[in-house]
Every structure is written in C-alpha cells, then in structure tokens.
C-alpha cells in the first residue's frame, strides 16, 4: 500500500490519527475521535502534549522519549496498531512521510529519514513483540 503524509492536516483519518498533535487534527476536523495518552502515570490530551512536557534537547533522548510515548498511544488505542498492520506494518510506515512545514524540524522527512517515522517504526515493532 502506498505511504501517506502523517500529520494533523491529513485528510486521511489514519494520517491525522497517527500524528502526535491529534487534538489539533480533531479541531481541524480531520479525525472524529480523540486520542488521549497516559504517559508515566499522567493523563495528556494527546501524544504531543506528553512529548512537550518530557522533550529533551538531545536528539537521541528525544527519540527515545517519543518512541516511548508512541508505544503508549498504540497500546492505549489498539485500532491504530491494527490500521498500521492492515496497511503492511513496518514496510508501509517506511513508505510514509512526516512533512508539516516546520523549518529545520528534526522530525520531518520521508521514510526512515524522518525521525518521527523512525519513532513510529520503533514503537510499532515494540508493540508487535
């Protein structure tokens, strides 16, 4: 299956649901359901709020935190995990991109060149074990 752009502005529900700022995607009308996340025993409205609270200036540490948050999201919203699986799992994620228009973003890119897609792949693999 062809990859998609995973971001809050995606007109494909799964693209907007897999991004971190799902509250923004919800307000934009791109998803009809909210995706709150419990991370480290704290309730957050979405994965983006959890990340903003715990992010680091260190890229490797940020990737680890982002992956941990996405694992929680996929476990707490198993439909998202199932949708990734249905589309081809890791191979499908590798064909996706995360382009949101933020200059010099450490997260944007195509496939595994995107640190965000990389975190999605890591999280999906951890949830598959």
Steps between C-alpha positions, in 0.01 A plus 500: 500500500623848417637711785332818621596825667444455873406842641209684659391640163461158337163448338548126551381421851785261575756764397354752743448239775860374491654844543572629850284816508170316462315774687601736218388241242169469688448880501579508127229236447744243359416241764174439683646333809742627763819308590599590857813333636597393850878537518698437818175492699385842376201561271572712194249615237728359228851368433623848410414635846687208658801562278506875569505428874788248475704604194875537510751710309695181435378335179561142612321557828212671315470201267485264798234712673298537179514124441388430858205739459396345167518151656253621764276647230498180294434285808224728626341533156545153346296596194796713388735202532251290302474763225879505460503119486220495242698733275822298516660579836860618500531487121200731465633741764832516310308627195329772705627851563467766767498838328328775698674815375709583808837644397802299617282246680688203644188289439413562134601283209418204278502146633780424744658838423224642722576460868124496563445210258802328657333529843173365356689200359680437831174532696310270260776238526499518880121458506533202263719304741 
